[in-house]
Coordinates of C-alpha atoms in Angstrom, one line a residue:
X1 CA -31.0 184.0 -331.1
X2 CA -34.5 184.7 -331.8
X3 CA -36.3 182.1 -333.9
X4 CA -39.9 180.7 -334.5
X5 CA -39.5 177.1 -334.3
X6 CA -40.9 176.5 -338.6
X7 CA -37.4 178.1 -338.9
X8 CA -35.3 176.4 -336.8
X9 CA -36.7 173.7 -339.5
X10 CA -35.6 175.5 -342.3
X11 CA -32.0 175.6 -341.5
X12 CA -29.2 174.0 -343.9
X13 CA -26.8 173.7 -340.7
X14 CA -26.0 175.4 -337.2
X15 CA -22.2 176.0 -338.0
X16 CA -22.4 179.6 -338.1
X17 CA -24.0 179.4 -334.2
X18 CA -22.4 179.6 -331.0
X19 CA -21.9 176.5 -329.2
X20 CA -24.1 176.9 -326.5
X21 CA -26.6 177.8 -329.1
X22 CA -26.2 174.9 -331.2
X23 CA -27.3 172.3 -327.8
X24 CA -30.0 174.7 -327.2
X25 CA -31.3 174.4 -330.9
X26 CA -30.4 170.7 -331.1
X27 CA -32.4 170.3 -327.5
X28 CA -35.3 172.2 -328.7
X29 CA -36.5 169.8 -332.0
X30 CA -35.5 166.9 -330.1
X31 CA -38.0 167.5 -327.2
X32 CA -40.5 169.2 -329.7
X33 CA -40.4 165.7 -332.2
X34 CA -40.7 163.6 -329.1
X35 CA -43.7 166.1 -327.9
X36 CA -45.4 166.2 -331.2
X37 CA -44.7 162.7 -332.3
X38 CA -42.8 163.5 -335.3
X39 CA -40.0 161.0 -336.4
X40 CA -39.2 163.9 -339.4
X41 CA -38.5 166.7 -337.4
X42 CA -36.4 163.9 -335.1
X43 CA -34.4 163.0 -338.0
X44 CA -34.1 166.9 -339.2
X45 CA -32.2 167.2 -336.0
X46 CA -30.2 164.3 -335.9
X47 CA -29.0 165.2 -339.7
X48 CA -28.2 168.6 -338.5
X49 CA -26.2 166.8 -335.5
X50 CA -24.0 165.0 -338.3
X51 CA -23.0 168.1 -340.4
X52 CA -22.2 170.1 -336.9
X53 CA -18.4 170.7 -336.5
X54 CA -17.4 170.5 -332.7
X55 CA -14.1 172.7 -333.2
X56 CA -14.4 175.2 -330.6
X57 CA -16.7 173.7 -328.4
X58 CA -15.4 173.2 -324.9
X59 CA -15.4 169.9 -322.9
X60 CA -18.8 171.1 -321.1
X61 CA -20.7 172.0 -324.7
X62 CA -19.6 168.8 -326.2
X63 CA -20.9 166.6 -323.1
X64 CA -23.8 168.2 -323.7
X65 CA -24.0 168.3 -327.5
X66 CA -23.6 164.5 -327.4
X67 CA -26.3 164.1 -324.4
X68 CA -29.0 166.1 -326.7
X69 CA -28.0 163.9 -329.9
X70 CA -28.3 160.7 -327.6
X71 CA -31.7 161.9 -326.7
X72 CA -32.3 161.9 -330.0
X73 CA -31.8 158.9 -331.1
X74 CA -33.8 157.2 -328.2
X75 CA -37.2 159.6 -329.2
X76 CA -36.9 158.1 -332.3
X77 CA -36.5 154.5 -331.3
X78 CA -39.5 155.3 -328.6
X79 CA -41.4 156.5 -331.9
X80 CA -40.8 153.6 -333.9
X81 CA -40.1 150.7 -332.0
X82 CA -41.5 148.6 -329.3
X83 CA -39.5 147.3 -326.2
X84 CA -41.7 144.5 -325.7
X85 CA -42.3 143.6 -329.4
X86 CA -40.1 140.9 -331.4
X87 CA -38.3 143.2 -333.1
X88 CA -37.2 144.8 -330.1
X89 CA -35.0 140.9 -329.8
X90 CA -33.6 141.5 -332.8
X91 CA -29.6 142.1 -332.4
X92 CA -29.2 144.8 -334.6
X93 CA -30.8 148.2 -333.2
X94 CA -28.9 151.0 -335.2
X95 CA -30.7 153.5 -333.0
X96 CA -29.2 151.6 -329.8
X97 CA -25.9 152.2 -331.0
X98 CA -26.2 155.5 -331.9
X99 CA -27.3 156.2 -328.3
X100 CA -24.1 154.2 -326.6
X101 CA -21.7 155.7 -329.0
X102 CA -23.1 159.2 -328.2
X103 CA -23.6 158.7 -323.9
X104 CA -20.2 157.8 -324.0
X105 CA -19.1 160.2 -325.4
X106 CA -20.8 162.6 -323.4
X107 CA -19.0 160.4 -320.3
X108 CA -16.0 161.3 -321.8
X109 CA -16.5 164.8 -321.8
X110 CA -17.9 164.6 -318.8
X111 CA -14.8 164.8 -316.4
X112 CA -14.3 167.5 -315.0
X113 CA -17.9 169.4 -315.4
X114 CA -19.9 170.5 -312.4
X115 CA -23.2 169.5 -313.5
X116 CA -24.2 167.2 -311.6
X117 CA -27.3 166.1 -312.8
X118 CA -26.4 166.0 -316.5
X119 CA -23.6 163.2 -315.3
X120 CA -25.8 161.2 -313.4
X121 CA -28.7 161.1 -316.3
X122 CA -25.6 159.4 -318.7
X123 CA -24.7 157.3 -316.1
X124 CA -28.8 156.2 -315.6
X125 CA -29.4 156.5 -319.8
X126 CA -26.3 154.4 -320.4
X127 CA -27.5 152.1 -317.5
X128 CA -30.9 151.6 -319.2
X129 CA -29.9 151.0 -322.3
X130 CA -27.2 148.3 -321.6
X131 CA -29.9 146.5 -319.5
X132 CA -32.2 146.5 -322.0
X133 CA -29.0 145.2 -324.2
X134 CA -28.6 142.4 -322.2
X135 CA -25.6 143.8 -320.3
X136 CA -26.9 144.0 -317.0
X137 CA -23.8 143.6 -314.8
X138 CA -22.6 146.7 -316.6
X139 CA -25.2 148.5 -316.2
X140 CA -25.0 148.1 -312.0
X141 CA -22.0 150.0 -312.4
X142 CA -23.3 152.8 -314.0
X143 CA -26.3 153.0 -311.8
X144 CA -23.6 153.0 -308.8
X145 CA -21.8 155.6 -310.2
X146 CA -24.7 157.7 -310.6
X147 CA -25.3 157.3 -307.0
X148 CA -21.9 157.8 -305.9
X149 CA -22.2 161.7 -307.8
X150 CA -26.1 161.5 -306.1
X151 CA -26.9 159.6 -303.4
X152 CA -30.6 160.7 -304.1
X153 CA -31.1 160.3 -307.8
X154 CA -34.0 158.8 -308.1
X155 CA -33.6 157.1 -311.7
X156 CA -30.3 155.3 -310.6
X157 CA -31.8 154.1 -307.6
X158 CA -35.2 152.6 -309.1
X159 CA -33.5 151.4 -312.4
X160 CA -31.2 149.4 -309.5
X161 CA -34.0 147.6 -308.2
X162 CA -35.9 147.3 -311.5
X163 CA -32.7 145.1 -313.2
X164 CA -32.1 143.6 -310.1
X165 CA -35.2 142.2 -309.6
X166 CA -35.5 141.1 -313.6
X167 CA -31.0 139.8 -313.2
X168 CA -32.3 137.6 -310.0
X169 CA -34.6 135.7 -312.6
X170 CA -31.3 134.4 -314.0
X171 CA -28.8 133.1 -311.5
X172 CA -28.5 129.9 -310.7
X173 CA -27.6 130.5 -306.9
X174 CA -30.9 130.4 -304.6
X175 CA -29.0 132.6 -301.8
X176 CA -27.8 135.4 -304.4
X177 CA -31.3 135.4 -305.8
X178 CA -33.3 136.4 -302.4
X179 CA -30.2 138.4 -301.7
X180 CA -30.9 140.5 -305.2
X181 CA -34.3 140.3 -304.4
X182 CA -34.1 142.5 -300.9
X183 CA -31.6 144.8 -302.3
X184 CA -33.8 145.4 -305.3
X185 CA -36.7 145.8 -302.8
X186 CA -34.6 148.8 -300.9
X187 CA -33.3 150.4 -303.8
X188 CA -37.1 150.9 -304.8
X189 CA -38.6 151.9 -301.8
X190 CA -35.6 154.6 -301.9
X191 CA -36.6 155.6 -305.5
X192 CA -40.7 155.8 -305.1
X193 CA -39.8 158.2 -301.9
X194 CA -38.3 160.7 -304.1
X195 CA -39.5 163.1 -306.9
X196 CA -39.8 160.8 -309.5
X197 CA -42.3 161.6 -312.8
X198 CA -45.4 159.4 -312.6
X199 CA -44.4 156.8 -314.8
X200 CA -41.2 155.5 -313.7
X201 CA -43.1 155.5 -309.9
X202 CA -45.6 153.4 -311.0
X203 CA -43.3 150.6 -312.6
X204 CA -41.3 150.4 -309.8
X205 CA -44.4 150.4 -307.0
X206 CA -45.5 147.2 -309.5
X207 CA -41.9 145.8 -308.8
X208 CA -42.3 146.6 -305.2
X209 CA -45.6 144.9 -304.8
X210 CA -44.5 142.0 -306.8
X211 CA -42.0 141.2 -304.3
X212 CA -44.2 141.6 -301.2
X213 CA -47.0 139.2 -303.2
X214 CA -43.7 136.8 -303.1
X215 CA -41.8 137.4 -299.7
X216 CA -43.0 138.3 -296.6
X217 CA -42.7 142.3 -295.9
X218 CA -40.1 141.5 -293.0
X219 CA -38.1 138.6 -294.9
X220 CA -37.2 141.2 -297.5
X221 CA -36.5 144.2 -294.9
X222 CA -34.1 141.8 -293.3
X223 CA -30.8 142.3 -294.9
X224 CA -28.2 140.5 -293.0
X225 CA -24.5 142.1 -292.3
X226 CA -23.0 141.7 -295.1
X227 CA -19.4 142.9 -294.0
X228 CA -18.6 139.9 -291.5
X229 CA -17.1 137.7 -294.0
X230 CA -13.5 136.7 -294.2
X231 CA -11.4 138.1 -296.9
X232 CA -8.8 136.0 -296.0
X233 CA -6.0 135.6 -293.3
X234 CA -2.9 137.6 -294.4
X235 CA -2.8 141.4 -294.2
X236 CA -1.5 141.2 -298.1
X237 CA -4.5 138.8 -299.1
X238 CA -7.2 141.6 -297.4
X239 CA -5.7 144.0 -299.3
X240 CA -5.8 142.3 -302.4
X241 CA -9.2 141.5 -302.1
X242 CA -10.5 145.0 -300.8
X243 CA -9.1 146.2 -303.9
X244 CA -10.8 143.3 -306.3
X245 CA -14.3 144.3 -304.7
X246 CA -13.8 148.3 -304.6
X247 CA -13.2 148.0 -308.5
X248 CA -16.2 145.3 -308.7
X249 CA -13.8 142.9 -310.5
X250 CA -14.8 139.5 -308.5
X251 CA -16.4 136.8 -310.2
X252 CA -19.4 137.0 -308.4
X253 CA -22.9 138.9 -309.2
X254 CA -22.9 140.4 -306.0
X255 CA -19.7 141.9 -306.9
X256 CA -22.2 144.2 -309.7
X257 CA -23.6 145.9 -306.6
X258 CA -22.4 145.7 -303.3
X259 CA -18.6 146.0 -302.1
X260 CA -19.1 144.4 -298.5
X261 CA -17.0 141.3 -297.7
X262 CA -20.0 138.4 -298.5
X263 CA -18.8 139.5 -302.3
X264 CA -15.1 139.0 -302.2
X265 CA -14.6 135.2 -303.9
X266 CA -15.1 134.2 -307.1
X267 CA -18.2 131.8 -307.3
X268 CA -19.0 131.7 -310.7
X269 CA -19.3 129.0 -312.3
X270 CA -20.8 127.1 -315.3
X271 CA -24.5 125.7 -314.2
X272 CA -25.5 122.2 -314.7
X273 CA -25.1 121.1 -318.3
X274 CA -26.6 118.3 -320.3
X275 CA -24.8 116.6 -322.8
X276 CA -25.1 113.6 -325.1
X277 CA -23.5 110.2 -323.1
X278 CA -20.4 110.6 -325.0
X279 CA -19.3 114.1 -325.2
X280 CA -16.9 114.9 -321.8
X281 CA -17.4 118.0 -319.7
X282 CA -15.5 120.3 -322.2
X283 CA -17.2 123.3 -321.3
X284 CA -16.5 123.5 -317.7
X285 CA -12.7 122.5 -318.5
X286 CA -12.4 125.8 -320.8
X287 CA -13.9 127.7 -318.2
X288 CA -11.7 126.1 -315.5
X289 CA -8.8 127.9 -317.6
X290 CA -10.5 131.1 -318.8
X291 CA -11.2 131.5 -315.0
X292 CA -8.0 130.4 -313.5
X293 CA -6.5 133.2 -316.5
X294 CA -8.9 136.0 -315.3
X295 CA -7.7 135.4 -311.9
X296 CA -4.2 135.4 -312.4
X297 CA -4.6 138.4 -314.8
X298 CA -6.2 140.4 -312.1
X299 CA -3.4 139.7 -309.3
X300 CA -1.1 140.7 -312.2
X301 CA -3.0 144.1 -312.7
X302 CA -3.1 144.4 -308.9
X303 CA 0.3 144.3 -307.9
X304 CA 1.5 145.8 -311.4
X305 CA -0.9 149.2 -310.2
X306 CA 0.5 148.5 -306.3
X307 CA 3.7 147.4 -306.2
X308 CA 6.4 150.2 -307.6
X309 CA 8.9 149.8 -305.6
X310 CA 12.2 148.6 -307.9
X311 CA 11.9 144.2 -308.6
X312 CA 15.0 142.1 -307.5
X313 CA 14.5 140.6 -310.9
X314 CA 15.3 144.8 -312.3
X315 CA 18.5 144.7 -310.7
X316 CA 21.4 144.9 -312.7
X317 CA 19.3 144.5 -315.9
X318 CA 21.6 147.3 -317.7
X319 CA 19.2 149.8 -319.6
X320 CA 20.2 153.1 -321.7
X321 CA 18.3 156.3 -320.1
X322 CA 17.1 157.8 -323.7
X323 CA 15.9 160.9 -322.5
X324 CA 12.3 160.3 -323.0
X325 CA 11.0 159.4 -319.6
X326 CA 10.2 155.7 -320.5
X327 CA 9.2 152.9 -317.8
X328 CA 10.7 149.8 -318.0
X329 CA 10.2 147.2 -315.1
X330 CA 8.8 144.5 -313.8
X331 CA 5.6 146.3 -312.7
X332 CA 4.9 147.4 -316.3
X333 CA 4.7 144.2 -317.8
X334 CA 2.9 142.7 -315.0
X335 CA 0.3 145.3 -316.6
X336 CA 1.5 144.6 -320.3
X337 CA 0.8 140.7 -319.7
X338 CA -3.3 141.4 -318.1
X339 CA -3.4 143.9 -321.2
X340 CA -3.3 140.6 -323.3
X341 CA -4.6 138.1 -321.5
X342 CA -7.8 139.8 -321.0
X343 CA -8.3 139.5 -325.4
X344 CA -6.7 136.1 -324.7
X345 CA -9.9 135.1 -322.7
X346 CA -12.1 137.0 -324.8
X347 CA -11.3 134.6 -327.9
X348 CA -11.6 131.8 -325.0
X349 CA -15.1 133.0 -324.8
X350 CA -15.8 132.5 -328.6
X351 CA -14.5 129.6 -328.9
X352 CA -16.9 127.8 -325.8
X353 CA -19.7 129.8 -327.8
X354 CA -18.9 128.6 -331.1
X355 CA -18.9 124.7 -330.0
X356 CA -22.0 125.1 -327.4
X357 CA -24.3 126.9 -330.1
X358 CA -23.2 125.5 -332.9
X359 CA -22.0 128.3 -334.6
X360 CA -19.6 126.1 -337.1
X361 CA -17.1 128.4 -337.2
X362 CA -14.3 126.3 -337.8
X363 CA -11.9 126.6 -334.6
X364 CA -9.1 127.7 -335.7
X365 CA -10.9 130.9 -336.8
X366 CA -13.0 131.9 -333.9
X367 CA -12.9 135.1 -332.9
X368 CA -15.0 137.0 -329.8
X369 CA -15.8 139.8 -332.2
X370 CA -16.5 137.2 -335.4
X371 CA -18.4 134.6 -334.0
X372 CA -21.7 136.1 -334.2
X373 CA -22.2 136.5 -338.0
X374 CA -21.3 134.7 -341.3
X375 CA -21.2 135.3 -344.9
X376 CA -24.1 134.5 -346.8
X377 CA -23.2 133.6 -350.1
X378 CA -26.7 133.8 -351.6
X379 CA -27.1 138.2 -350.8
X380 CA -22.9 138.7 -350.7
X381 CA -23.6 140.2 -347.3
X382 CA -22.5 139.4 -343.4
X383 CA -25.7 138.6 -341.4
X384 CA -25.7 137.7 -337.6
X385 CA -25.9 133.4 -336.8
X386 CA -29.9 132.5 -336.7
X387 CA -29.0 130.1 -334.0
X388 CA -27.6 133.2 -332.1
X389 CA -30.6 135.4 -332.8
X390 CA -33.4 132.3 -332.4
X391 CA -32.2 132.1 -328.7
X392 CA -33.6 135.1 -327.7
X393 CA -31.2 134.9 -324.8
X394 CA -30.9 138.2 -322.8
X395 CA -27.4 137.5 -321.2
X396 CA -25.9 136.1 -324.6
X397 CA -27.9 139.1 -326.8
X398 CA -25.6 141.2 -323.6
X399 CA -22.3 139.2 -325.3
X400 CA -23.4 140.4 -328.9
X401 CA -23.4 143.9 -327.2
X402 CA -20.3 143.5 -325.6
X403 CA -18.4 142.2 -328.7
X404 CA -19.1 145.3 -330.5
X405 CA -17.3 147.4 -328.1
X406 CA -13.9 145.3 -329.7
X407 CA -12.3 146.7 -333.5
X408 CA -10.9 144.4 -336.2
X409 CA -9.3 145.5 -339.1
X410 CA -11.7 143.4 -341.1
X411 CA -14.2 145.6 -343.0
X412 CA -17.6 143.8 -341.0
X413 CA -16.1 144.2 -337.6
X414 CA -14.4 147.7 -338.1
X415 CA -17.7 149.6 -336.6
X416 CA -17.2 149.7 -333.0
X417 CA -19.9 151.3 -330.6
X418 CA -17.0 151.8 -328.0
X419 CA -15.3 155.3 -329.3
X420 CA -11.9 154.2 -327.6
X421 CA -12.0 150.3 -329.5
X422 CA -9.4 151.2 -332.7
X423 CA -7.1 152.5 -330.3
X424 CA -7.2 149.6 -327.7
X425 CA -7.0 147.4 -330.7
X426 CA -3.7 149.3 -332.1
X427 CA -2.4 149.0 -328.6
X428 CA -2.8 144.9 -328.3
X429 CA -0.8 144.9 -331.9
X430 CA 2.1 147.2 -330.7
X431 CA 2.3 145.6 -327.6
X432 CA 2.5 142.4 -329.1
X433 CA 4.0 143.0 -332.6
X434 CA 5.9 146.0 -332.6
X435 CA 7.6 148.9 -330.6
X436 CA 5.2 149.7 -327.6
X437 CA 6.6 152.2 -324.6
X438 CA 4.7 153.9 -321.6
X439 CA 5.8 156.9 -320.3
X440 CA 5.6 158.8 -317.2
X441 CA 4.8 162.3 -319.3
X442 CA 3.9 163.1 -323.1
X443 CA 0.6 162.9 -324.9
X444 CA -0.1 159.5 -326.2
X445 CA 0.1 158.6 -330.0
X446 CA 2.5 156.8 -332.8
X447 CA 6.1 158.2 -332.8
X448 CA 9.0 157.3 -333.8
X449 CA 7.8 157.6 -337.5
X450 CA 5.1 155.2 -336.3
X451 CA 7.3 152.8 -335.3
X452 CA 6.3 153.3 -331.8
X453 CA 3.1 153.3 -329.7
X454 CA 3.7 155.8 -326.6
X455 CA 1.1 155.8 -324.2
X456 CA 1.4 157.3 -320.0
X457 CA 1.1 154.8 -317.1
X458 CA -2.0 156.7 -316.0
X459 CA -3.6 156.3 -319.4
X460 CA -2.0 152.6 -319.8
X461 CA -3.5 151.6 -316.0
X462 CA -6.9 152.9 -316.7
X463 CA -7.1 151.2 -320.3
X464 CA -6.0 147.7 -318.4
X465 CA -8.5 148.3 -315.5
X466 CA -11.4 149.4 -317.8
X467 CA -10.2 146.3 -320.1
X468 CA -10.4 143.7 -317.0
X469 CA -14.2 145.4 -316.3
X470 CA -15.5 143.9 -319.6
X471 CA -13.8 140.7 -319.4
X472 CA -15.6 140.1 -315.9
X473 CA -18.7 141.2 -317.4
X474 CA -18.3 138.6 -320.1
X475 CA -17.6 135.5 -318.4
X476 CA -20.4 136.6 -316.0
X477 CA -23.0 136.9 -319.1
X478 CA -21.6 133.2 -320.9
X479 CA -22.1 131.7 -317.2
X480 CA -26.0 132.7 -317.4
X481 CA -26.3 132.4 -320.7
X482 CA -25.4 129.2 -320.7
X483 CA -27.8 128.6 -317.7
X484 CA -30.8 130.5 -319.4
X485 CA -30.3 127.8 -322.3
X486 CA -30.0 125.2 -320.2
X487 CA -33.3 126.0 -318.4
X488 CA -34.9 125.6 -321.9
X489 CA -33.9 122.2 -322.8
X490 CA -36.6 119.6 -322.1
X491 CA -34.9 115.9 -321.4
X492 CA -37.2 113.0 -322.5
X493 CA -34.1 110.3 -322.1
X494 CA -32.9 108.8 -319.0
X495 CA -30.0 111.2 -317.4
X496 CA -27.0 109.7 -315.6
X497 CA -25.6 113.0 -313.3
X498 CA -22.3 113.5 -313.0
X499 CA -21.2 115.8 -309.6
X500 CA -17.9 117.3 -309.8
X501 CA -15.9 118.3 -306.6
X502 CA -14.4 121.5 -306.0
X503 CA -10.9 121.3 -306.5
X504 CA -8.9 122.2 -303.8
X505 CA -7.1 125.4 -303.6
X506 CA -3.7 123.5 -301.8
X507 CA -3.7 121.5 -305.3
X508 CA -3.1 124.7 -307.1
X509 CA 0.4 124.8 -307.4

């Protein structure tokens, strides 16, 4: 492959190339636009991305394929938006989504590649761009994951600290706050000691010298043990919870970066809310039950992925062996039933939105994924809620985010930025609906002339766990959304407080 770069330009399409000639190509206009400044050679490539059929390409071409097209998509946003302008707030960024769909799918592909360095700058681009989404906690995971592949990548480790610093701004929990703020100060004195380009280093050293304006120098060094905290009494209980924080699924911020014992309960809670005299405290009784459901979903998941030894309650249930390697117990459905509790909650979530904001969605129609928008009569289109947008709230503009990872069959809510959403969607209506079977073997898919969803308990596990991730995620960005609204609301009348006591766990029966 020998070409000037005027015609690279001139090509109609890069089908008749090799694979690993069609990243290089893609690669080259997309760092040559973002060079030169041109949004037209940008969008030559991104076209020529679009008409590029991927049949033949292996695992380790595609990863890359979709890393170069992601790239492209964020040179053009950097060429034609501003992250600190207004329209930056707005909750529509096709460009954004272009770059989730396409990191993700470079994830996806990712699996079993050896390059190391390609993985951890999808994990640190897919970081970034869900903080600057408004899905912070998410974006800790990445971050760790990055650092898991590389203990010493620098972009993971200062983008750590940088959203740490800005996610401490938010919580309403003085003790997690200066907590964040020390762990954000290490993660970016590990990042500036590394080789890091020159303008990365200088935002975080600005972060760093923030802190030290705020704390003293040896306050922040001074990171207690955070490991001498009881997870509880029983040998069963401290497994349990080992297992809750290793897969960061407490309800608990620290939970988004650290897995040491201080992190293992569940302390999140609804802020302090002010309401007129005669409305009671409906919120925090909705999030009393979507809390006590996440809970019990995630025991459910935990002993469904633990437990699979044979159930008394299996015994002498009299099944037919059909040949096909099928699972039926009480283990499986313990998985089944967090499957759909976790949309359950997730509707739970849009209904407390729709009555908090305003939304007037009438309640017996709320849905997670449809309570953002509404049908504007006047233009015949679906626009997002002003009220939603007018917030400019970064932990509810993180919800928006996060519902668009869900499918509906309705036409406005069939786009998905999560490539895996239509079948996690078909899944919940099998499960529920219809004729839904996992399997230890087989590829997954509709048999049965479609009668039948078959999916393998591997596949089925990690679906549920990743599932459970969001939902945490979720209640953790309605908890300080809620709190970032509440901050905003100036009281002129006289306030009569009301305390609530924590209710006690020996009355949870």
């Amino acid at each position: 492959m020998d070409f000037t770069y005027n015609e690279i330009l001139n090509l109609e399409h890069l089908n008749n190339f090799e694979p690993v000639e069609v990243v290089n190509l893609l690669a080259i206009i997309f760092e040559t636009g973002r060079e030169t400044g041109s949004e037209k050679d940008i969008n030559f490539g991104l076209n020529l991305s679009e008409k590029q059929n991927l049949e033949g390409f292996s695992d380790e071409n595609k990863m890359t394929f979709h890393y170069n097209v992601a790239n492209g998509w964020s040179y053009l946003q950097q060429l034609t938006q501003n992250f600190n302008s207004d329209e930056f707030w707005s909750f529509d960024l096709r460009e954004s989504e272009q770059q989730i769909i396409n990191l993700r799918l470079a994830l996806s592909f990712s699996k079993n590649s050896r390059n190391n360095q390609q993985k951890c700058e999808i994990l640190t681009n897919l970081g970034i761009l869900f903080s600057h989404l408004g899905r912070f906690s998410e974006a800790q995971l990445y971050w760790q994951r990055a650092i898991k592949i590389d203990s010493t990548f620098s972009m993971a480790l200062g983008n750590i600290g940088f959203s740490l610093f800005h996610y401490s701004k938010i919580l309403y929990d003085s003790g997690h706050q200066l907590l964040f703020l020390k762990l954000a100060y290490k993660y970016l004195n590990k990042a500036i000691n590394t080789d890091i380009y020159e303008e990365a280093n200088a935002a975080f050293k600005n972060i760093i010298s923030i802190l030290e304006s705020i704390i003293d120098i040896e306050k922040l060094s001074d990171i207690q043990n955070l490991k001498t905290f009881s997870i509880g009494d029983s040998k069963a209980e401290q497994e349990y919870r080992t297992w809750c924080l290793k897969n960061h699924l407490f309800l608990n911020p620290l939970n988004d970066v650290i897995t040491d014992n201080i992190a293992g309960h569940d302390c999140l809670l609804l802020p302090t809310i002010t309401l007129k005299f005669d409305k009671p405290p409906i919120y925090q009784t909705i999030f009393n039950q979507i809390k006590q459901e996440f809970v019990s979903a995630r025991h459910l998941l935990f002993e469904g992925l633990t437990q699979k030894q044979t159930h008394y309650s299996d015994k002498d249930n009299i099944q037919l062996d059909t040949l096909d390697y099928a699972v039926y117990s009480y283990s499986s459905e313990k998985i089944k039933t967090t499957f759909r509790l976790c949309y359950s909650i997730l509707d739970k979530i849009g209904y407390l939105m729709n009555d908090y904001l305003d939304l007037e969605h009438k309640p017996e129609k709320v849905s997670f994924r449809g309570i953002w928008s509404f049908y504007d009569k006047s233009t015949r289109t679906v626009k997002i809620n002003n009220k939603i947008i007018d917030t400019q709230n970064w932990a509810f503009k993180g919800l928006y985010w996060l519902s668009k990872d869900l499918y509906e069959k309705n036409e406005e809510f069939s786009h998905s930025i999560e490539p895996e959403a239509k079948k996690l969607a078909q899944i919940r209506n099998f499960i529920e609906h219809k004729s839904f079977k996992i399997v230890e073997f087989v590829e997954s898919g509709l048999f049965d002339n479609e009668l039948t969803f078959v999916i393998t308990r591997d596949e089925f596990e990690q679906k549920t766990l990743k599932l459970i991730t969001l939902i945490r995620a979720s209640m953790i960005y309605l908890s300080l959304g809620i709190n970032l609204e509440e901050k905003k609301k100036v009281i002129s009348n006289p306030v009569l407080p009301v305390d609530f006591i924590e209710l006690r766990d020996e009355f949870k029966r």
